[in-house]
Amino acid sequence: MNTISSIARLCAVAVGLFFGLSATNMTQAASARAIDHGPIGVMGDHYHRAREWMLSVRLMRMHMSGNQTGGDELSDGQVLMQPNAPGRMPPVLSVVPQDMDMDMLMLGAMYAPTDRITLMAMLMASSKDMDLQSYSPPNMMSGDSSRTAVGGFSTSSSDIESVSLNGLFRLYENASHRSHLTLGLAQSIADTDATDWVLTPMGVTMNMRLPYGMQIGDESLRLNAALTHVYTQQDWVFGGQVSGKFELASEEWHFGNSRGLTLWAQRAISDRVSLSSRVAYQRMGGLKGTDALITAPVQTAVTSNYGGSQWYFGLGANAIVPIFAGKPERLGIELELPFDGDVRGVQMSPQWRLTLGVQKSL
Ligand SMILES: [Cu+2]
């Protein structure tokens, strides 16, 4: 939390400085419309004209609650019957995640050296907070399957997650259609050895290395690739993007490759306000490798409980609001709700995610 809040403070100062400096440049972009940018949850939806700069700050919160297997809800009692990692004692799980919040702060800068290429750099920081419930170990001798609650506890971690540098290459543009290719590299820079205090099934509090899903990053280098197409018809915009993140180099373990597809429709209410609806599909590969120090009898410490697919439906709005001098600021908000998914093994269930963003063109 401290890292995140200090980054947030730093960024507020940096953005404030930048806006302050740009205040001397009083040119107004009369042609800018809210609908010119995609829903705020879409990364790299637009490119820029030669010598344009844009700075952005995005905050995303994702909330998860309860557990599932393959899209079916599981009660705590059912999670406690799921297998622990092979060869580990006890053979079934003893700690059950209840709620989790993931907060992400994304700082972005875009610059177009030419009309054909826009560069996009991004710094991402995250914090994760999880509430869990610990249950007494199963009594293997008597075959008594009743498990008593030992108590609840919370774990958290936060760090700078990754830095990325992307090129957005314009492929095609006419009065109503535009498409571009995004290619880039993302380096996860968070340490993978975050620890916290855990209430064990024996009722003892221990400092342990947090499971994979509670680590902020995985120290991997990834290739980002995306293809985006946008069609504008007066007050309507229809967009689509296919994207993927592919592991190029990693340490002893890494999260799987991800692929995404998203389609959106936007409607301009005025030049200053647009509304959006969006469908997003995400597919995550399984976790590769292991860390011998991640051993708690909880689903997130078992590597087969990673990967799967998820659909989201999102509603959002973009607005142009002049706050500082210079080109007016863009604000974006988007709420996404999951409506179908299929996960490997036992995982928490996503409930919603909310993205807020501010963008400033210079
Ligand atoms: Cu931009």
Short mmCIF file of C-alpha atoms and ligand atoms in Angstrom, two decimals:
data_model
loop_
_atom_site.label_atom_id
_atom_site.label_comp_id
_atom_site.label_asym_id
_atom_site.label_seq_id
_atom_site.Cartn_x
_atom_site.Cartn_y
_atom_site.Cartn_z
CA MET A 1 0.00 0.00 0.00
CA ASN A 2 2.83 2.38 0.85
CA THR A 3 4.52 1.84 -2.51
CA ILE A 4 1.26 2.49 -4.34
CA SER A 5 0.39 5.63 -2.40
CA SER A 6 3.91 7.04 -2.75
CA ILE A 7 3.80 6.33 -6.49
CA ALA A 8 0.36 7.97 -6.67
CA ARG A 9 1.72 11.05 -4.88
CA LEU A 10 4.79 11.20 -7.12
CA CYS A 11 2.66 10.87 -10.20
CA ALA A 12 0.26 13.59 -9.07
CA VAL A 13 3.24 15.92 -8.65
CA ALA A 14 4.70 14.94 -12.04
CA VAL A 15 1.38 15.34 -13.83
CA GLY A 16 0.73 18.63 -12.04
CA LEU A 17 4.14 19.93 -13.14
CA PHE A 18 3.54 18.84 -16.70
CA PHE A 19 0.10 20.46 -16.82
CA GLY A 20 1.53 23.57 -15.18
CA LEU A 21 4.24 23.82 -17.83
CA SER A 22 1.79 23.18 -20.63
CA ALA A 23 -0.44 25.96 -19.30
CA THR A 24 1.78 28.41 -21.16
CA ASN A 25 0.62 26.80 -24.37
CA MET A 26 -2.97 28.03 -24.65
CA THR A 27 -3.85 26.32 -27.92
CA GLN A 28 -7.24 24.63 -27.80
CA ALA A 29 -7.97 21.47 -29.72
CA ALA A 30 -11.37 22.45 -31.07
CA SER A 31 -11.76 19.21 -32.99
CA ALA A 32 -11.24 16.82 -30.05
CA ARG A 33 -14.30 14.74 -29.25
CA ALA A 34 -14.85 12.39 -26.33
CA ILE A 35 -15.66 9.56 -28.74
CA ASP A 36 -12.23 9.80 -30.43
CA HIS A 37 -10.80 7.54 -27.73
CA GLY A 38 -12.05 4.03 -26.98
CA PRO A 39 -13.46 2.82 -23.64
CA ILE A 40 -10.89 3.53 -20.88
CA GLY A 41 -10.36 -0.19 -20.17
CA VAL A 42 -8.97 -0.81 -23.67
CA MET A 43 -5.17 -0.47 -23.90
CA GLY A 44 -3.66 1.10 -27.01
CA ASP A 45 -7.04 1.85 -28.65
CA HIS A 46 -5.76 4.92 -30.50
CA TYR A 47 -2.60 6.42 -31.96
CA HIS A 48 -1.52 10.03 -32.34
CA ARG A 49 -0.55 12.59 -34.97
CA ALA A 50 3.08 13.51 -35.49
CA ARG A 51 4.67 15.32 -32.51
CA GLU A 52 1.62 14.88 -30.26
CA TRP A 53 2.18 13.87 -26.63
CA MET A 54 -0.32 12.28 -24.29
CA LEU A 55 0.02 11.46 -20.61
CA SER A 56 -2.41 9.18 -18.83
CA VAL A 57 -3.16 7.87 -15.38
CA ARG A 58 -5.43 4.88 -14.96
CA LEU A 59 -6.66 3.20 -11.81
CA MET A 60 -8.27 -0.21 -11.96
CA ARG A 61 -9.83 -2.20 -9.13
CA MET A 62 -10.82 -5.82 -9.58
CA HIS A 63 -12.91 -7.50 -6.89
CA MET A 64 -13.18 -11.24 -6.41
CA SER A 65 -15.27 -13.17 -3.94
CA GLY A 66 -16.00 -16.85 -3.33
CA ASN A 67 -14.58 -19.82 -5.21
CA GLN A 68 -15.37 -21.86 -8.29
CA THR A 69 -14.25 -24.78 -10.38
CA GLY A 70 -14.86 -24.66 -14.13
CA GLY A 71 -17.45 -21.90 -13.67
CA ASP A 72 -19.40 -23.70 -10.89
CA GLU A 73 -19.53 -22.09 -7.43
CA LEU A 74 -17.88 -23.95 -4.54
CA SER A 75 -18.71 -23.62 -0.84
CA ASP A 76 -15.88 -23.55 1.74
CA GLY A 77 -16.68 -27.20 2.55
CA GLN A 78 -16.27 -28.17 -1.10
CA VAL A 79 -12.97 -26.26 -1.42
CA LEU A 80 -11.68 -28.19 1.63
CA MET A 81 -12.18 -31.46 -0.30
CA GLN A 82 -10.04 -30.30 -3.24
CA PRO A 83 -6.56 -31.83 -3.64
CA ASN A 84 -3.44 -30.12 -2.31
CA ALA A 85 -0.30 -30.09 -4.51
CA PRO A 86 0.89 -33.66 -5.31
CA GLY A 87 3.01 -35.18 -2.51
CA ARG A 88 2.13 -32.44 -0.01
CA MET A 89 0.49 -32.98 3.39
CA PRO A 90 -2.36 -32.80 4.14
CA PRO A 91 -3.60 -34.21 0.81
CA VAL A 92 -6.54 -31.73 0.75
CA LEU A 93 -6.73 -27.94 1.14
CA SER A 94 -7.13 -26.30 4.57
CA VAL A 95 -7.18 -22.55 3.87
CA VAL A 96 -10.01 -20.99 1.83
CA PRO A 97 -9.80 -17.54 0.16
CA GLN A 98 -12.92 -15.41 0.83
CA ASP A 99 -12.45 -11.99 -0.82
CA MET A 100 -9.73 -10.36 -2.87
CA ASP A 101 -9.12 -6.87 -4.23
CA MET A 102 -6.51 -6.05 -6.83
CA ASP A 103 -5.68 -2.40 -7.42
CA MET A 104 -3.62 -1.33 -10.38
CA LEU A 105 -2.13 2.07 -11.10
CA MET A 106 -0.99 2.61 -14.67
CA LEU A 107 1.03 5.63 -15.76
CA GLY A 108 1.32 6.02 -19.49
CA ALA A 109 3.03 8.33 -21.94
CA MET A 110 2.42 8.39 -25.68
CA TYR A 111 4.46 10.23 -28.27
CA ALA A 112 4.20 10.14 -32.06
CA PRO A 113 7.51 10.85 -33.84
CA THR A 114 5.61 10.57 -37.14
CA ASP A 115 1.99 10.11 -38.26
CA ARG A 116 2.70 6.42 -38.85
CA ILE A 117 4.24 5.47 -35.49
CA THR A 118 3.19 6.23 -31.92
CA LEU A 119 5.37 5.15 -29.00
CA MET A 120 3.67 4.17 -25.76
CA ALA A 121 5.52 3.65 -22.47
CA MET A 122 3.76 2.40 -19.37
CA LEU A 123 4.62 1.88 -15.72
CA MET A 124 2.31 -0.33 -13.72
CA ALA A 125 2.06 -0.76 -9.95
CA SER A 126 -0.30 -3.11 -8.11
CA SER A 127 -1.49 -4.02 -4.70
CA LYS A 128 -3.33 -7.19 -3.75
CA ASP A 129 -5.34 -7.81 -0.58
CA MET A 130 -6.91 -11.13 0.32
CA ASP A 131 -9.10 -12.31 3.22
CA LEU A 132 -8.87 -16.01 4.02
CA GLN A 133 -10.36 -18.54 6.42
CA SER A 134 -8.23 -21.27 8.00
CA TYR A 135 -9.72 -24.68 8.90
CA SER A 136 -8.38 -27.45 11.13
CA PRO A 137 -6.47 -30.24 9.29
CA PRO A 138 -8.52 -33.29 8.22
CA ASN A 139 -8.42 -36.24 10.62
CA MET A 140 -7.12 -38.92 8.27
CA MET A 141 -7.10 -41.69 10.90
CA SER A 142 -10.73 -41.56 12.00
CA GLY A 143 -12.09 -40.65 8.58
CA ASP A 144 -13.92 -37.80 10.31
CA SER A 145 -14.40 -35.26 7.57
CA SER A 146 -15.67 -32.43 9.76
CA ARG A 147 -13.37 -29.41 9.72
CA THR A 148 -13.62 -26.66 12.27
CA ALA A 149 -12.86 -23.03 11.47
CA VAL A 150 -9.58 -21.95 13.08
CA GLY A 151 -9.95 -18.29 12.20
CA GLY A 152 -9.72 -15.63 9.53
CA PHE A 153 -6.71 -13.60 8.43
CA SER A 154 -5.66 -11.21 5.66
CA THR A 155 -2.59 -11.02 3.48
CA SER A 156 -1.43 -8.25 1.20
CA SER A 157 1.38 -7.29 -1.14
CA SER A 158 2.21 -4.28 -3.27
CA ASP A 159 5.00 -3.35 -5.64
CA ILE A 160 5.85 -1.78 -8.96
CA GLU A 161 4.68 -4.51 -11.29
CA SER A 162 6.12 -3.84 -14.73
CA VAL A 163 7.43 -1.40 -17.31
CA SER A 164 6.54 -1.68 -20.96
CA LEU A 165 7.43 0.01 -24.21
CA ASN A 166 5.21 -0.40 -27.27
CA GLY A 167 5.11 0.83 -30.82
CA LEU A 168 1.71 1.49 -32.44
CA PHE A 169 2.08 1.19 -36.20
CA ARG A 170 -0.67 2.71 -38.34
CA LEU A 171 -1.71 0.21 -41.00
CA TYR A 172 -4.67 1.92 -42.64
CA GLU A 173 -6.67 5.10 -42.25
CA ASN A 174 -9.42 6.81 -44.21
CA ALA A 175 -12.37 9.02 -43.22
CA SER A 176 -14.24 6.23 -41.41
CA HIS A 177 -11.81 3.35 -40.86
CA ARG A 178 -8.48 3.04 -39.08
CA SER A 179 -6.37 0.11 -38.00
CA HIS A 180 -3.03 -0.30 -36.26
CA LEU A 181 -0.65 -2.96 -35.03
CA THR A 182 0.81 -2.78 -31.52
CA LEU A 183 4.11 -4.50 -30.79
CA GLY A 184 6.13 -4.13 -27.62
CA LEU A 185 7.95 -5.57 -24.67
CA ALA A 186 6.89 -5.70 -21.03
CA GLN A 187 9.29 -6.51 -18.23
CA SER A 188 7.85 -7.61 -14.90
CA ILE A 189 10.08 -6.05 -12.25
CA ALA A 190 8.32 -6.99 -9.00
CA ASP A 191 10.21 -9.37 -6.69
CA THR A 192 8.58 -12.79 -6.43
CA ASP A 193 9.41 -13.34 -2.75
CA ALA A 194 6.73 -11.26 -1.00
CA THR A 195 5.80 -12.69 2.40
CA ASP A 196 3.07 -12.08 4.96
CA TRP A 197 1.69 -13.47 8.22
CA VAL A 198 -0.52 -16.51 7.75
CA LEU A 199 -2.78 -18.30 10.27
CA THR A 200 -1.98 -22.00 9.76
CA PRO A 201 -4.51 -24.85 10.22
CA MET A 202 -2.71 -25.61 13.52
CA GLY A 203 -3.71 -22.16 14.80
CA VAL A 204 -0.16 -20.78 14.67
CA THR A 205 0.72 -17.48 12.98
CA MET A 206 3.69 -17.87 10.63
CA ASN A 207 5.49 -15.59 8.20
CA MET A 208 5.36 -17.37 4.83
CA ARG A 209 6.11 -16.67 1.19
CA LEU A 210 2.80 -15.69 -0.44
CA PRO A 211 1.28 -17.95 -3.12
CA TYR A 212 1.85 -17.20 -6.82
CA GLY A 213 -1.40 -15.26 -7.29
CA MET A 214 -0.55 -12.91 -4.40
CA GLN A 215 2.88 -12.08 -5.85
CA ILE A 216 2.75 -8.84 -7.84
CA GLY A 217 4.81 -10.02 -10.80
CA ASP A 218 6.81 -12.97 -12.04
CA GLU A 219 10.06 -11.31 -13.28
CA SER A 220 9.27 -12.34 -16.87
CA LEU A 221 9.89 -10.54 -20.13
CA ARG A 222 6.84 -10.62 -22.43
CA LEU A 223 5.99 -9.71 -25.98
CA ASN A 224 2.84 -7.57 -26.33
CA ALA A 225 1.01 -7.81 -29.63
CA ALA A 226 -2.36 -6.40 -30.67
CA LEU A 227 -4.32 -5.60 -33.78
CA THR A 228 -6.96 -2.85 -33.47
CA HIS A 229 -9.59 -1.70 -35.92
CA VAL A 230 -11.99 1.22 -35.44
CA TYR A 231 -14.93 2.19 -37.64
CA THR A 232 -16.56 5.60 -37.22
CA GLN A 233 -20.03 6.41 -38.55
CA GLN A 234 -21.03 9.94 -37.48
CA ASP A 235 -22.07 9.65 -33.80
CA TRP A 236 -21.25 5.94 -33.60
CA VAL A 237 -17.92 4.17 -33.24
CA PHE A 238 -17.41 0.43 -33.46
CA GLY A 239 -14.04 -1.01 -32.46
CA GLY A 240 -12.34 -4.34 -32.07
CA GLN A 241 -9.00 -5.55 -30.78
CA VAL A 242 -7.27 -8.93 -30.62
CA SER A 243 -4.28 -9.03 -28.31
CA GLY A 244 -1.79 -11.38 -26.71
CA LYS A 245 1.00 -11.39 -24.15
CA PHE A 246 3.64 -14.04 -24.73
CA GLU A 247 6.44 -15.03 -22.39
CA LEU A 248 9.94 -14.61 -23.85
CA ALA A 249 12.16 -15.15 -20.79
CA SER A 250 11.45 -15.94 -17.17
CA GLU A 251 12.87 -17.10 -13.83
CA GLU A 252 11.83 -20.32 -12.04
CA TRP A 253 8.09 -19.81 -12.59
CA HIS A 254 5.81 -17.55 -14.61
CA PHE A 255 2.12 -16.85 -15.24
CA GLY A 256 0.80 -18.25 -18.53
CA ASN A 257 0.44 -16.47 -21.86
CA SER A 258 -2.75 -14.47 -22.25
CA ARG A 259 -4.93 -13.77 -25.25
CA GLY A 260 -7.78 -11.32 -25.49
CA LEU A 261 -10.55 -10.26 -27.81
CA THR A 262 -12.71 -7.20 -27.24
CA LEU A 263 -15.45 -5.50 -29.24
CA TRP A 264 -17.03 -2.18 -28.37
CA ALA A 265 -19.72 0.23 -29.56
CA GLN A 266 -19.71 3.91 -28.60
CA ARG A 267 -22.26 6.62 -29.08
CA ALA A 268 -21.53 10.35 -28.92
CA ILE A 269 -24.06 12.20 -26.76
CA SER A 270 -22.29 15.46 -27.60
CA ASP A 271 -18.75 16.39 -28.60
CA ARG A 272 -17.85 16.28 -24.92
CA VAL A 273 -19.52 13.06 -23.81
CA SER A 274 -19.71 9.54 -25.23
CA LEU A 275 -21.11 6.31 -23.82
CA SER A 276 -19.76 2.82 -24.50
CA SER A 277 -20.69 -0.81 -24.20
CA ARG A 278 -18.12 -3.54 -24.59
CA VAL A 279 -17.64 -7.29 -24.56
CA ALA A 280 -14.23 -8.71 -23.60
CA TYR A 281 -12.92 -12.26 -23.67
CA GLN A 282 -9.67 -13.22 -21.94
CA ARG A 283 -7.87 -16.53 -22.02
CA MET A 284 -4.96 -17.24 -19.65
CA GLY A 285 -2.57 -20.14 -20.00
CA GLY A 286 -1.58 -22.21 -16.95
CA LEU A 287 1.21 -21.33 -14.57
CA LYS A 288 4.60 -22.81 -15.52
CA GLY A 289 7.31 -23.82 -13.05
CA THR A 290 7.23 -23.90 -9.24
CA ASP A 291 8.68 -22.18 -6.20
CA ALA A 292 9.61 -24.73 -3.48
CA LEU A 293 8.98 -22.10 -0.76
CA ILE A 294 5.29 -21.65 -1.71
CA THR A 295 3.73 -24.44 0.37
CA ALA A 296 0.58 -23.30 2.20
CA PRO A 297 -2.40 -25.73 1.89
CA VAL A 298 -4.36 -23.16 -0.14
CA GLN A 299 -5.56 -23.35 -3.77
CA THR A 300 -3.35 -20.46 -4.92
CA ALA A 301 -0.21 -22.40 -3.89
CA VAL A 302 -1.14 -25.28 -6.24
CA THR A 303 0.16 -24.55 -9.76
CA SER A 304 -2.64 -26.48 -11.52
CA ASN A 305 -5.18 -23.91 -10.19
CA TYR A 306 -4.17 -21.23 -12.72
CA GLY A 307 -5.39 -20.42 -16.20
CA GLY A 308 -8.79 -20.36 -17.82
CA SER A 309 -11.08 -18.06 -19.73
CA GLN A 310 -13.43 -15.25 -18.76
CA TRP A 311 -16.02 -13.07 -20.50
CA TYR A 312 -16.86 -9.55 -19.36
CA PHE A 313 -19.56 -7.05 -20.30
CA GLY A 314 -18.65 -3.41 -19.78
CA LEU A 315 -20.44 -0.06 -19.70
CA GLY A 316 -18.48 3.16 -19.76
CA ALA A 317 -18.33 6.85 -20.49
CA ASN A 318 -15.74 9.26 -21.84
CA ALA A 319 -15.88 12.99 -21.22
CA ILE A 320 -13.84 16.01 -22.19
CA VAL A 321 -13.51 18.31 -19.22
CA PRO A 322 -11.26 21.36 -19.26
CA ILE A 323 -9.50 21.42 -15.88
CA PHE A 324 -6.15 22.98 -16.72
CA ALA A 325 -5.09 25.31 -19.52
CA GLY A 326 -4.09 23.86 -22.86
CA LYS A 327 -5.90 21.00 -24.50
CA PRO A 328 -8.82 19.84 -22.31
CA GLU A 329 -8.47 16.74 -20.16
CA ARG A 330 -10.22 13.51 -21.01
CA LEU A 331 -11.86 11.47 -18.27
CA GLY A 332 -12.95 7.89 -18.67
CA ILE A 333 -14.82 5.40 -16.51
CA GLU A 334 -15.75 1.81 -17.24
CA LEU A 335 -17.41 -0.89 -15.14
CA GLU A 336 -17.07 -4.50 -16.28
CA LEU A 337 -19.06 -7.46 -15.02
CA PRO A 338 -18.11 -11.10 -15.66
CA PHE A 339 -20.83 -13.20 -17.31
CA ASP A 340 -19.22 -16.48 -18.26
CA GLY A 341 -15.99 -18.22 -17.50
CA ASP A 342 -14.22 -21.53 -17.27
CA VAL A 343 -11.25 -21.86 -14.93
CA ARG A 344 -8.75 -24.66 -14.38
CA GLY A 345 -8.92 -26.28 -10.96
CA VAL A 346 -10.13 -24.16 -8.04
CA GLN A 347 -9.99 -20.39 -8.30
CA MET A 348 -11.68 -17.32 -6.87
CA SER A 349 -14.68 -15.89 -8.75
CA PRO A 350 -14.36 -12.41 -10.30
CA GLN A 351 -17.22 -10.05 -9.30
CA TRP A 352 -16.49 -6.77 -11.05
CA ARG A 353 -13.74 -4.49 -12.24
CA LEU A 354 -13.77 -0.71 -12.46
CA THR A 355 -11.36 1.45 -14.45
CA LEU A 356 -10.95 5.22 -14.04
CA GLY A 357 -8.60 7.27 -16.16
CA VAL A 358 -7.42 10.77 -16.98
CA GLN A 359 -5.69 11.57 -20.26
CA LYS A 360 -3.99 14.80 -21.25
CA SER A 361 -2.83 15.57 -24.78
CA LEU A 362 -0.03 18.08 -25.15
CU CU B 1 -3.01 8.61 -26.50
#
